[in-house]
PDB file of N, CA and C in Angstrom:
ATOM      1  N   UNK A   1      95.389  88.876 136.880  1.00  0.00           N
ATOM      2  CA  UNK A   1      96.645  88.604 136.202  1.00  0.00           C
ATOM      3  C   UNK A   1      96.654  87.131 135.775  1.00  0.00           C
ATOM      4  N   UNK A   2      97.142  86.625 134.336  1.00  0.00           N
ATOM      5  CA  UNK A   2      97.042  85.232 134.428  1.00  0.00           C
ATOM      6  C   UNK A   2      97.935  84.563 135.072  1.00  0.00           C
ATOM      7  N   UNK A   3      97.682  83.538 134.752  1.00  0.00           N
ATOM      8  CA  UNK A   3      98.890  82.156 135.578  1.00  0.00           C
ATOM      9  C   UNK A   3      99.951  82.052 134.830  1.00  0.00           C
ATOM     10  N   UNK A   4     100.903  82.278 135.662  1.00  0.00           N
ATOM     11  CA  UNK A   4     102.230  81.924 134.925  1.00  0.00           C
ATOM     12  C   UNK A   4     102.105  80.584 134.146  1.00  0.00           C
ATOM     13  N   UNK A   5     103.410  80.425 133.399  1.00  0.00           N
ATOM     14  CA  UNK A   5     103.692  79.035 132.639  1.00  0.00           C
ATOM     15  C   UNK A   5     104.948  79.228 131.775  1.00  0.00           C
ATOM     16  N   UNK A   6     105.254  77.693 131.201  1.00  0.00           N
ATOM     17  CA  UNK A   6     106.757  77.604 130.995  1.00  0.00           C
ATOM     18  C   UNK A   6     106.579  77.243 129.526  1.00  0.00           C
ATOM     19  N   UNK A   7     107.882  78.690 128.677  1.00  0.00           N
ATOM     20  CA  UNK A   7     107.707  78.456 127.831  1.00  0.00           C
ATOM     21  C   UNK A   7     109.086  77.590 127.720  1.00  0.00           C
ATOM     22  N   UNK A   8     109.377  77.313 126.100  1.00  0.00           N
ATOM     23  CA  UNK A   8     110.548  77.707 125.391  1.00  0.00           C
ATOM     24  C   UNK A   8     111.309  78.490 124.990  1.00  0.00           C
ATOM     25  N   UNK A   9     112.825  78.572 125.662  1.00  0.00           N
ATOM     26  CA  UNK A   9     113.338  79.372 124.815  1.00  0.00           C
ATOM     27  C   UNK A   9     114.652  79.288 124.269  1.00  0.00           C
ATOM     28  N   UNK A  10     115.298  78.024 124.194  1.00  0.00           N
ATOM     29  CA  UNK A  10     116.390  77.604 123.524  1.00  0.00           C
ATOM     30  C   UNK A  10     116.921  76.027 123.930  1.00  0.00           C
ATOM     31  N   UNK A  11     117.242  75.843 123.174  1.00  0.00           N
ATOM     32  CA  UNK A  11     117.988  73.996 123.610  1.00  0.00           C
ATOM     33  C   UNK A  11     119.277  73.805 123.829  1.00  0.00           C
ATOM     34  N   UNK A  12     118.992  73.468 125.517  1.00  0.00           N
ATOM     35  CA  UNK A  12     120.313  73.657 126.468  1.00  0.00           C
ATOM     36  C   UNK A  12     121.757  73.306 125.481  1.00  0.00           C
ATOM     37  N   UNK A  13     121.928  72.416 125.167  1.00  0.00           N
ATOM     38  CA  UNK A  13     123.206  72.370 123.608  1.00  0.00           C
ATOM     39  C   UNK A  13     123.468  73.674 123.497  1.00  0.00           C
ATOM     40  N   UNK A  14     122.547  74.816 122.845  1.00  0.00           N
ATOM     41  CA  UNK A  14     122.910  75.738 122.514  1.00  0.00           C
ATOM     42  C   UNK A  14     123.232  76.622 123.477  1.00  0.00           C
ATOM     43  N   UNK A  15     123.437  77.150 124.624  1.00  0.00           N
ATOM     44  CA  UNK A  15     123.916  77.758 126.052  1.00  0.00           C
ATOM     45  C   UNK A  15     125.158  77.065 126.188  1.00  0.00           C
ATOM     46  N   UNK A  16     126.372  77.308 125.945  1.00  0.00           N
ATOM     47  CA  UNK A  16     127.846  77.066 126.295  1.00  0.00           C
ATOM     48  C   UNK A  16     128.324  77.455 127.660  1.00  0.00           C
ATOM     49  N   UNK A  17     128.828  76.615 128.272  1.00  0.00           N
ATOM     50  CA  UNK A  17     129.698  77.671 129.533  1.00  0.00           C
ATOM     51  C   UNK A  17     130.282  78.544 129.216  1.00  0.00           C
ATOM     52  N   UNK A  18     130.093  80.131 130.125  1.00  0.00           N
ATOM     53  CA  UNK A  18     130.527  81.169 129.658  1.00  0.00           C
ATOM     54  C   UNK A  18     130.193  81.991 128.483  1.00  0.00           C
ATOM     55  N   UNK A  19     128.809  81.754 128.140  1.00  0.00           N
ATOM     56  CA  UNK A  19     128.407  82.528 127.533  1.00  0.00           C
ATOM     57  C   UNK A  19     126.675  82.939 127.182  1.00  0.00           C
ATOM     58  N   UNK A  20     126.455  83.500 126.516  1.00  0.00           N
ATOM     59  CA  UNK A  20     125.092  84.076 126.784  1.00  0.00           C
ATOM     60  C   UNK A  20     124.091  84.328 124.883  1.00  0.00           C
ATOM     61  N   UNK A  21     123.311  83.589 125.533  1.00  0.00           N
ATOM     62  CA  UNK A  21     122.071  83.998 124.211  1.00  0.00           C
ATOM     63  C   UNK A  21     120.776  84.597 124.791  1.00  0.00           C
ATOM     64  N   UNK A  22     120.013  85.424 123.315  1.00  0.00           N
ATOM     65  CA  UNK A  22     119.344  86.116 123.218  1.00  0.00           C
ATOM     66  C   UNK A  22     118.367  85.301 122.497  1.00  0.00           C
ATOM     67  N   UNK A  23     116.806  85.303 123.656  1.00  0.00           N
ATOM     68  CA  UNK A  23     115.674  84.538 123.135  1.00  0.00           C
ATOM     69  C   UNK A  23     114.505  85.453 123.327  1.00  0.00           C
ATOM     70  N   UNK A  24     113.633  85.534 122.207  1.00  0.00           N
ATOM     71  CA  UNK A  24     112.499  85.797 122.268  1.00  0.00           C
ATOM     72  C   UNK A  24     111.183  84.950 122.663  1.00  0.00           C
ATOM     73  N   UNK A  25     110.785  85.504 123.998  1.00  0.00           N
ATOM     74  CA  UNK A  25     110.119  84.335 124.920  1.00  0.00           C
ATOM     75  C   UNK A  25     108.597  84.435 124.521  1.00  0.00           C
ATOM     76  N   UNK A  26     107.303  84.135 124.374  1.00  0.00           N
ATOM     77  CA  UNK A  26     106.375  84.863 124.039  1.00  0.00           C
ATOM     78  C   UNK A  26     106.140  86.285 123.528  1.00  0.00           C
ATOM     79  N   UNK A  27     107.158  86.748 123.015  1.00  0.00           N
ATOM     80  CA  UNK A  27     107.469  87.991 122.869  1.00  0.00           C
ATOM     81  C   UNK A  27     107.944  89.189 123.609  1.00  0.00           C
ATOM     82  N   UNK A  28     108.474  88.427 124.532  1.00  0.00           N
ATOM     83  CA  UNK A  28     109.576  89.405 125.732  1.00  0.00           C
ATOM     84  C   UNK A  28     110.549  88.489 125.365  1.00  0.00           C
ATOM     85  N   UNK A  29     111.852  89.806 125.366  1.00  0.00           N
ATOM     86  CA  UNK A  29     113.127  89.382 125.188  1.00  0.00           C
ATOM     87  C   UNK A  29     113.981  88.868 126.340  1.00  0.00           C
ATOM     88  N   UNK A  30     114.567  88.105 126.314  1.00  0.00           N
ATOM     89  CA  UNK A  30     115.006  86.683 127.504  1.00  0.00           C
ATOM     90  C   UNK A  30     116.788  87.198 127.310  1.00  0.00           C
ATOM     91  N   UNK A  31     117.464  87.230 127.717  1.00  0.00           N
ATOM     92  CA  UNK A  31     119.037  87.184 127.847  1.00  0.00           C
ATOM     93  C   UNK A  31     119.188  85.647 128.882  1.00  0.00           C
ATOM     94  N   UNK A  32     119.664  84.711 128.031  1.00  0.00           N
ATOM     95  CA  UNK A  32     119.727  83.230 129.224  1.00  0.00           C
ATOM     96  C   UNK A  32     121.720  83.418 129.254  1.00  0.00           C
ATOM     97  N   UNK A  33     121.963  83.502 130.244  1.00  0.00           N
ATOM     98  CA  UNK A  33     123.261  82.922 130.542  1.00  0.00           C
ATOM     99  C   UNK A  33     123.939  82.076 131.664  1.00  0.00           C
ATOM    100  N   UNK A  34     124.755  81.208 130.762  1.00  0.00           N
ATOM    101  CA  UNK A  34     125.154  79.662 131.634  1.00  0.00           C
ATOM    102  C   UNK A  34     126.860  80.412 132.110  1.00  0.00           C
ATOM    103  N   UNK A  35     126.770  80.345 133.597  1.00  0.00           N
ATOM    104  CA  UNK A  35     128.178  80.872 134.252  1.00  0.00           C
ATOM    105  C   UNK A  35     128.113  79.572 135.497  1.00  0.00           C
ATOM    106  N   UNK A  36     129.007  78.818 135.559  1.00  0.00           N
ATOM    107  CA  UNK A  36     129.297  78.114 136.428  1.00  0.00           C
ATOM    108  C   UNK A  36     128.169  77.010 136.685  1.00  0.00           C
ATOM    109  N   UNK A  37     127.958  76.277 135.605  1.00  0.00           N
ATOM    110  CA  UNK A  37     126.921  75.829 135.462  1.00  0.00           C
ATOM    111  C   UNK A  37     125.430  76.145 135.966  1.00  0.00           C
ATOM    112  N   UNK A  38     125.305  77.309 136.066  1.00  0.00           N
ATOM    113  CA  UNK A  38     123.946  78.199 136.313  1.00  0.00           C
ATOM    114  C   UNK A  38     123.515  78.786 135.039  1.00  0.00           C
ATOM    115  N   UNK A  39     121.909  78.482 135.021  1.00  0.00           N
ATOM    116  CA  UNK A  39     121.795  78.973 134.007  1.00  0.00           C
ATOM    117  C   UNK A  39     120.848  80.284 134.204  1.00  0.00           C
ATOM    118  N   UNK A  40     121.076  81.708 134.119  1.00  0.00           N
ATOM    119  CA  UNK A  40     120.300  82.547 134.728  1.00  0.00           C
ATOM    120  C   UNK A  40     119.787  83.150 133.017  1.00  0.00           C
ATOM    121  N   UNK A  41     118.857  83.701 133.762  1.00  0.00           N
ATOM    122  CA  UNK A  41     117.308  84.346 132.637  1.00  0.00           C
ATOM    123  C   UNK A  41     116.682  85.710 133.181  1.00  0.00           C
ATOM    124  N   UNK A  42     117.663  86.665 132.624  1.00  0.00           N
ATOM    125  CA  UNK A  42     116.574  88.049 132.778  1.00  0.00           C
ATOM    126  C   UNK A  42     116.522  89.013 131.567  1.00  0.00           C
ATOM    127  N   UNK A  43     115.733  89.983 131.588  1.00  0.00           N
ATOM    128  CA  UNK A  43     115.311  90.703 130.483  1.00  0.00           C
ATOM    129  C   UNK A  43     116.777  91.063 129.335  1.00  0.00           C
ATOM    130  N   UNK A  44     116.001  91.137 128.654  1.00  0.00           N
ATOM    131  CA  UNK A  44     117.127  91.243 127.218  1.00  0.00           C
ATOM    132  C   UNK A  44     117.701  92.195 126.932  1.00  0.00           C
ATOM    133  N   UNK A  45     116.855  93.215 127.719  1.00  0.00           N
ATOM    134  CA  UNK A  45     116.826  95.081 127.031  1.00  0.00           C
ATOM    135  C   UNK A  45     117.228  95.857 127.988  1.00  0.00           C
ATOM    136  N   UNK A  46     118.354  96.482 128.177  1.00  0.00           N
ATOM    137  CA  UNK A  46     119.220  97.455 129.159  1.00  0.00           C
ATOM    138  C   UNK A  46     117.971  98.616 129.356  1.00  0.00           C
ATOM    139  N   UNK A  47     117.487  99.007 130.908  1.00  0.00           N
ATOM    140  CA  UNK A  47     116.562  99.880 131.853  1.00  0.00           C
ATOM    141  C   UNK A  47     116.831 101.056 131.050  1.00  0.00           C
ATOM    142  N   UNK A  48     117.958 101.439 130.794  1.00  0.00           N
ATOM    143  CA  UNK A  48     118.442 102.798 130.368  1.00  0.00           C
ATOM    144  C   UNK A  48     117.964 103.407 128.645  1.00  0.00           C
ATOM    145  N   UNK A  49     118.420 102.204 128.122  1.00  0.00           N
ATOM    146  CA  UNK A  49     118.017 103.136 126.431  1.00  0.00           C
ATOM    147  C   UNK A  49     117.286 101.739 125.635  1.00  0.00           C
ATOM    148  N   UNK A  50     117.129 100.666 126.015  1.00  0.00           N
ATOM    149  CA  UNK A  50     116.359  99.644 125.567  1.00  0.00           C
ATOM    150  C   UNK A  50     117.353  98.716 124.714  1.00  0.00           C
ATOM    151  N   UNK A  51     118.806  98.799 124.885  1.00  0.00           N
ATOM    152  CA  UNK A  51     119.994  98.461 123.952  1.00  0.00           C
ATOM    153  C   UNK A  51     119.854  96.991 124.310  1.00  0.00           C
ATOM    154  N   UNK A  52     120.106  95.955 123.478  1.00  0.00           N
ATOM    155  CA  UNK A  52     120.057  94.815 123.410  1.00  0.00           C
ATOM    156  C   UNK A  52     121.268  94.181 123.814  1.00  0.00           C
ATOM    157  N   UNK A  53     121.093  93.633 125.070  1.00  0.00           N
ATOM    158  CA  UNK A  53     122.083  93.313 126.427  1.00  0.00           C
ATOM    159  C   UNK A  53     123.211  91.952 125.655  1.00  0.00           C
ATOM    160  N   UNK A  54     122.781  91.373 124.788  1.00  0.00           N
ATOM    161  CA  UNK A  54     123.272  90.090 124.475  1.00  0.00           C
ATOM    162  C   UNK A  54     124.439  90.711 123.554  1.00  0.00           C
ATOM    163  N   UNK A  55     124.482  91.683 123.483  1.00  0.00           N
ATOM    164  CA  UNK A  55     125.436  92.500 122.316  1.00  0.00           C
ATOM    165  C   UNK A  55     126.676  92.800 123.721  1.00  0.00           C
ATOM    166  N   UNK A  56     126.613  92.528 124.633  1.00  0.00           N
ATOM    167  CA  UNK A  56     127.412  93.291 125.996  1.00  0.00           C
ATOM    168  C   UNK A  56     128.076  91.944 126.104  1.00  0.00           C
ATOM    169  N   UNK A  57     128.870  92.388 127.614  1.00  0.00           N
ATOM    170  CA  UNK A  57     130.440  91.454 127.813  1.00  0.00           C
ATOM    171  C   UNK A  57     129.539  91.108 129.463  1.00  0.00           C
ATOM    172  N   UNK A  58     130.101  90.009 130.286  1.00  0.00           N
ATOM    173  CA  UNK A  58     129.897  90.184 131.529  1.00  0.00           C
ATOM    174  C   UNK A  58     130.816  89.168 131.731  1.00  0.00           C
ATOM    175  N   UNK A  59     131.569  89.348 132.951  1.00  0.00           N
ATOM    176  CA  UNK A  59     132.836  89.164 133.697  1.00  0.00           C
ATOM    177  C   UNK A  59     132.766  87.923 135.061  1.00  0.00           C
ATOM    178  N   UNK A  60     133.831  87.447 135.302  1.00  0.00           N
ATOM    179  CA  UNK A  60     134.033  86.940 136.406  1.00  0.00           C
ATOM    180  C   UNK A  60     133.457  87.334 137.240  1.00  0.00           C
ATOM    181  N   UNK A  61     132.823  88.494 137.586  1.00  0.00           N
ATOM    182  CA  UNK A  61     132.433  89.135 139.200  1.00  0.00           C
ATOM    183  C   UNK A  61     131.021  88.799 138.880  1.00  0.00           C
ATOM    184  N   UNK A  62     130.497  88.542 137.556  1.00  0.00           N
ATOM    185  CA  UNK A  62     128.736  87.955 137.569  1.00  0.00           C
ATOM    186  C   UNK A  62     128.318  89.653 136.980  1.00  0.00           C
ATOM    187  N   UNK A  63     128.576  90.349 136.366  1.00  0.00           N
ATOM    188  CA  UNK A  63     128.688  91.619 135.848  1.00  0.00           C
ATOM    189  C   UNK A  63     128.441  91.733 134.378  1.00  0.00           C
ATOM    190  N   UNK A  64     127.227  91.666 134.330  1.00  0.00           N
ATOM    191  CA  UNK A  64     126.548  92.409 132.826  1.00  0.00           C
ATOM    192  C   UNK A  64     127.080  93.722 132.286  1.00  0.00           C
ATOM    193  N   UNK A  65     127.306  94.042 131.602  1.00  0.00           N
ATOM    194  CA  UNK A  65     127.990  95.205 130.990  1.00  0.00           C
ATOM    195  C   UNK A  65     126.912  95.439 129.350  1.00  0.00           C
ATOM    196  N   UNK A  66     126.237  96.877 129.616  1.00  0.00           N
ATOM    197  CA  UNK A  66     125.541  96.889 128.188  1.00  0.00           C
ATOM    198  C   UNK A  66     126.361  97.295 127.801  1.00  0.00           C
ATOM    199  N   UNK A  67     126.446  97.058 126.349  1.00  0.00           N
ATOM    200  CA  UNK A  67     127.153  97.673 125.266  1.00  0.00           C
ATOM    201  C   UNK A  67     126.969  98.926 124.455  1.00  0.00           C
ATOM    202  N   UNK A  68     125.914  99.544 124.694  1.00  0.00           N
ATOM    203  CA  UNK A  68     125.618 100.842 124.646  1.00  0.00           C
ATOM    204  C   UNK A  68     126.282 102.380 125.137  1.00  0.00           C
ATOM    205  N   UNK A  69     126.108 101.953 126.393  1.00  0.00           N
ATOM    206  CA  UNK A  69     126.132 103.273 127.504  1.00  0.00           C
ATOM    207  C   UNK A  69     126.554 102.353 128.767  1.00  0.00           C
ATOM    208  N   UNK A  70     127.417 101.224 128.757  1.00  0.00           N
ATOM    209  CA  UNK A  70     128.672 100.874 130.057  1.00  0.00           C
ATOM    210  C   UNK A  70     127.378 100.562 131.374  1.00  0.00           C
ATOM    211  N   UNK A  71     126.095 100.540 130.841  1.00  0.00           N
ATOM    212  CA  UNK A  71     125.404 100.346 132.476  1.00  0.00           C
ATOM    213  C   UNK A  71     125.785  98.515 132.651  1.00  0.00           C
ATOM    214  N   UNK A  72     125.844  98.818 134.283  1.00  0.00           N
ATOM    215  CA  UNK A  72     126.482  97.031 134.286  1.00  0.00           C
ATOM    216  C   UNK A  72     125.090  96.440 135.606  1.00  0.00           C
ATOM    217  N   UNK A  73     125.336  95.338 135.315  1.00  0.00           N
ATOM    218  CA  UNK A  73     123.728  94.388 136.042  1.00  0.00           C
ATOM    219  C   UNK A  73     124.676  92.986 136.671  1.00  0.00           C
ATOM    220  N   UNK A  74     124.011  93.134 137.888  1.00  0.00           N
ATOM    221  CA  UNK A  74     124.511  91.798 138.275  1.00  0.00           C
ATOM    222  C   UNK A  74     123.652  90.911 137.955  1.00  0.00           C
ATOM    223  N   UNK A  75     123.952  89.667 136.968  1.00  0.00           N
ATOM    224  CA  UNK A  75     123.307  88.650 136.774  1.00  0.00           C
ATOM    225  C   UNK A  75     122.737  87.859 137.344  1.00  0.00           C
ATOM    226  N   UNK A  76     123.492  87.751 139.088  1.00  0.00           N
ATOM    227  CA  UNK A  76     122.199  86.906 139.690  1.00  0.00           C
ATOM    228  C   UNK A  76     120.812  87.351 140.521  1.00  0.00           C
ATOM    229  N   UNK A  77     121.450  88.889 140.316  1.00  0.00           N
ATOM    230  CA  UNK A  77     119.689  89.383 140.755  1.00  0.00           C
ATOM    231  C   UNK A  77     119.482  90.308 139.730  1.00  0.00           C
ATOM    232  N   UNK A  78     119.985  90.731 138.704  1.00  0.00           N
ATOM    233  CA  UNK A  78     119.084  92.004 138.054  1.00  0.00           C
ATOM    234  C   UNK A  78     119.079  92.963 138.226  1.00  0.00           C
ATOM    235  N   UNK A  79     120.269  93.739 138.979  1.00  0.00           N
ATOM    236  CA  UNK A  79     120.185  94.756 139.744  1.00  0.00           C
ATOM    237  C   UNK A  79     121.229  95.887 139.138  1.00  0.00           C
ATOM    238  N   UNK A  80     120.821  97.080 138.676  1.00  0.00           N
ATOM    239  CA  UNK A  80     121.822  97.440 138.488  1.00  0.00           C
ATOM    240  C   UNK A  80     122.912  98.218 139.192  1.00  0.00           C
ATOM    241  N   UNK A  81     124.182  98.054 138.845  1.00  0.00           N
ATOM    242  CA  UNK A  81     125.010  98.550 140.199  1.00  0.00           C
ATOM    243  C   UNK A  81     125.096 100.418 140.290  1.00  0.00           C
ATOM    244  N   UNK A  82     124.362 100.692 139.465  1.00  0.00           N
ATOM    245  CA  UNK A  82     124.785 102.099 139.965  1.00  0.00           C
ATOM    246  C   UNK A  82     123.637 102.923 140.438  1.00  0.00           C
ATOM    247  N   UNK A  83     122.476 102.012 140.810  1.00  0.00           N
ATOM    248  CA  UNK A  83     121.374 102.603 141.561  1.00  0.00           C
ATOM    249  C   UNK A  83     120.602 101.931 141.891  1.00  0.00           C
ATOM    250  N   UNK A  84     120.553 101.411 143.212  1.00  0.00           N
ATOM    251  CA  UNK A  84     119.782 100.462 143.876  1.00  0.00           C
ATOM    252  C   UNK A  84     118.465 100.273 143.267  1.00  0.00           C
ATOM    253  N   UNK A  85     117.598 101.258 142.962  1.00  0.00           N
ATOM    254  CA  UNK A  85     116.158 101.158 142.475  1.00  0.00           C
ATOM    255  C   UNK A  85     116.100 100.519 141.825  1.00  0.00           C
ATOM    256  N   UNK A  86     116.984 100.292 140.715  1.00  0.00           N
ATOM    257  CA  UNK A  86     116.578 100.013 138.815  1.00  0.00           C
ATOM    258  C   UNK A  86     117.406  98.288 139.229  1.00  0.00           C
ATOM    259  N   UNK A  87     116.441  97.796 138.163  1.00  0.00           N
ATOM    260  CA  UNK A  87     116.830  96.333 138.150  1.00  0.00           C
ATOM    261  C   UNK A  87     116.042  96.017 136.920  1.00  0.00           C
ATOM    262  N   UNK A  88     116.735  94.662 136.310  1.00  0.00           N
ATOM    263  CA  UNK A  88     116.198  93.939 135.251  1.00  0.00           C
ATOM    264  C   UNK A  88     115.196  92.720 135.999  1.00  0.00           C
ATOM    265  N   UNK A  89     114.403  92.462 134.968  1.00  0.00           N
ATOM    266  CA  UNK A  89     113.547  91.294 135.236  1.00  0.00           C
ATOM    267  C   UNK A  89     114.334  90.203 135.082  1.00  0.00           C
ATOM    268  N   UNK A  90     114.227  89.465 136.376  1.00  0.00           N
ATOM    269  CA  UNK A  90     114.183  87.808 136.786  1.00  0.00           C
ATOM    270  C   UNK A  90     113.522  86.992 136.554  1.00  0.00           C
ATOM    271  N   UNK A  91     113.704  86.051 135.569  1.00  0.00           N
ATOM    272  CA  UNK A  91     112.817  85.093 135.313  1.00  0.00           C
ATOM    273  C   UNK A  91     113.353  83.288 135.745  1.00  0.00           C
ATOM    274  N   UNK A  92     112.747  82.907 136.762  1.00  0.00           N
ATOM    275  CA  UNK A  92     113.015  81.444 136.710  1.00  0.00           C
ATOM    276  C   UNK A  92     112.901  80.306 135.638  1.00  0.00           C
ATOM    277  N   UNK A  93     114.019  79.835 135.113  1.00  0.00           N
ATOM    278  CA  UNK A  93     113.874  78.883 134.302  1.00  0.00           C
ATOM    279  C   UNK A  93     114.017  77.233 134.943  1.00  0.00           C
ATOM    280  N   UNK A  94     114.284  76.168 133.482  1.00  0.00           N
ATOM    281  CA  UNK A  94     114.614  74.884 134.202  1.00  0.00           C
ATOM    282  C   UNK A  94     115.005  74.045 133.157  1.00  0.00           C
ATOM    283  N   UNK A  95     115.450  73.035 133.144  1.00  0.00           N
ATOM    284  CA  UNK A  95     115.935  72.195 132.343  1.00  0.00           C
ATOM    285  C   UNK A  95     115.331  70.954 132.120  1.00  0.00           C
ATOM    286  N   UNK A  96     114.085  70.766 131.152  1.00  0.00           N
ATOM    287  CA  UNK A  96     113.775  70.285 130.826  1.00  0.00           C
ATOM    288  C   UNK A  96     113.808  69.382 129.449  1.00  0.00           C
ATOM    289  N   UNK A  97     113.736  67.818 129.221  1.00  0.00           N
ATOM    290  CA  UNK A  97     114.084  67.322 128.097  1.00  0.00           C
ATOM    291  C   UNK A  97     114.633  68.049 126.900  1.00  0.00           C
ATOM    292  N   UNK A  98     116.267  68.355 127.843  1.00  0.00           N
ATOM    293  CA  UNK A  98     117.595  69.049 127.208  1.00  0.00           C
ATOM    294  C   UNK A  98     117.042  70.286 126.362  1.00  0.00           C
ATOM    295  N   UNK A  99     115.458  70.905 127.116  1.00  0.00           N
ATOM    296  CA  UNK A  99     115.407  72.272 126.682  1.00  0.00           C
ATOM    297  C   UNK A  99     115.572  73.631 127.823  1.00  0.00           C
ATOM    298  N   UNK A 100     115.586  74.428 127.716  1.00  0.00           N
ATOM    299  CA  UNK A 100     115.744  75.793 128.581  1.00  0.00           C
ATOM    300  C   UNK A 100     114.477  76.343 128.599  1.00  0.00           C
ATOM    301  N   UNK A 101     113.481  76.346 129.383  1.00  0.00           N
ATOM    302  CA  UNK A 101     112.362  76.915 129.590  1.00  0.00           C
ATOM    303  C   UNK A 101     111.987  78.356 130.651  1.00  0.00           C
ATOM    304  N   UNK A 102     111.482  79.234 130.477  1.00  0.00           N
ATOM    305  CA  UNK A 102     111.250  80.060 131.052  1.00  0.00           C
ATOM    306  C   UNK A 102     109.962  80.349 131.515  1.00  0.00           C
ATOM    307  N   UNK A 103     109.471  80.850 132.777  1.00  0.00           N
ATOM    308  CA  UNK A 103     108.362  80.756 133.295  1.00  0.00           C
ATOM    309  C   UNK A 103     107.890  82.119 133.301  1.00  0.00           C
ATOM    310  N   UNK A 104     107.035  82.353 132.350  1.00  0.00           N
ATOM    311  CA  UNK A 104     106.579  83.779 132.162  1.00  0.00           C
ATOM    312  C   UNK A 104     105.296  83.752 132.379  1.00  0.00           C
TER     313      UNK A 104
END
């Protein structure tokens, strides 16, 4: 497997509190969202029908909501709440010279 490494995938400016963008990371899709000054990074594409998550709402409780078909993900692990098994990919990012990097 190769070695991880950190790409680019948006410039922190552009990540607002309370809200969420959609980055194409080496060619996996990234959902980055800044909630309480955290900035979390997991897959872009809802487990269920591949619906593009950045199009969805997520709430005070840390609650991804696709916009498709209502499946909801907790943002700080990826998990979705209506069946322990299924989870989105976690990706660690960081804040580097005021960019958002992801370690893929």
């Amino acid at each position: 497997m190769p070695e991880k490494s950190w790409f680019f995938a948006i410039n922190d400016d552009d990540l607002k509190e309370g809200s969420m963008e959609f980055a194409r990371v080496k060619g996996t899709p990234v959902l980055l969202i800044r909630k309480n000054d955290t900035v979390y990074s997991l897959s872009g594409k809802c487990k269920h029908m591949g619906c593009r998550l950045s199009k969805g709402t997520f709430s005070e409780e840390y609650v991804l909501k696709c916009p498709c078909h209502g499946w909801e993900y907790d943002i700080r692990s990826g998990k979705y709440l209506g069946d322990k098994d299924e989870e989105l990919s976690i990706f660690e990012n960081k804040i580097e010279d005021g960019e958002i990097l992801v370690l893929l």
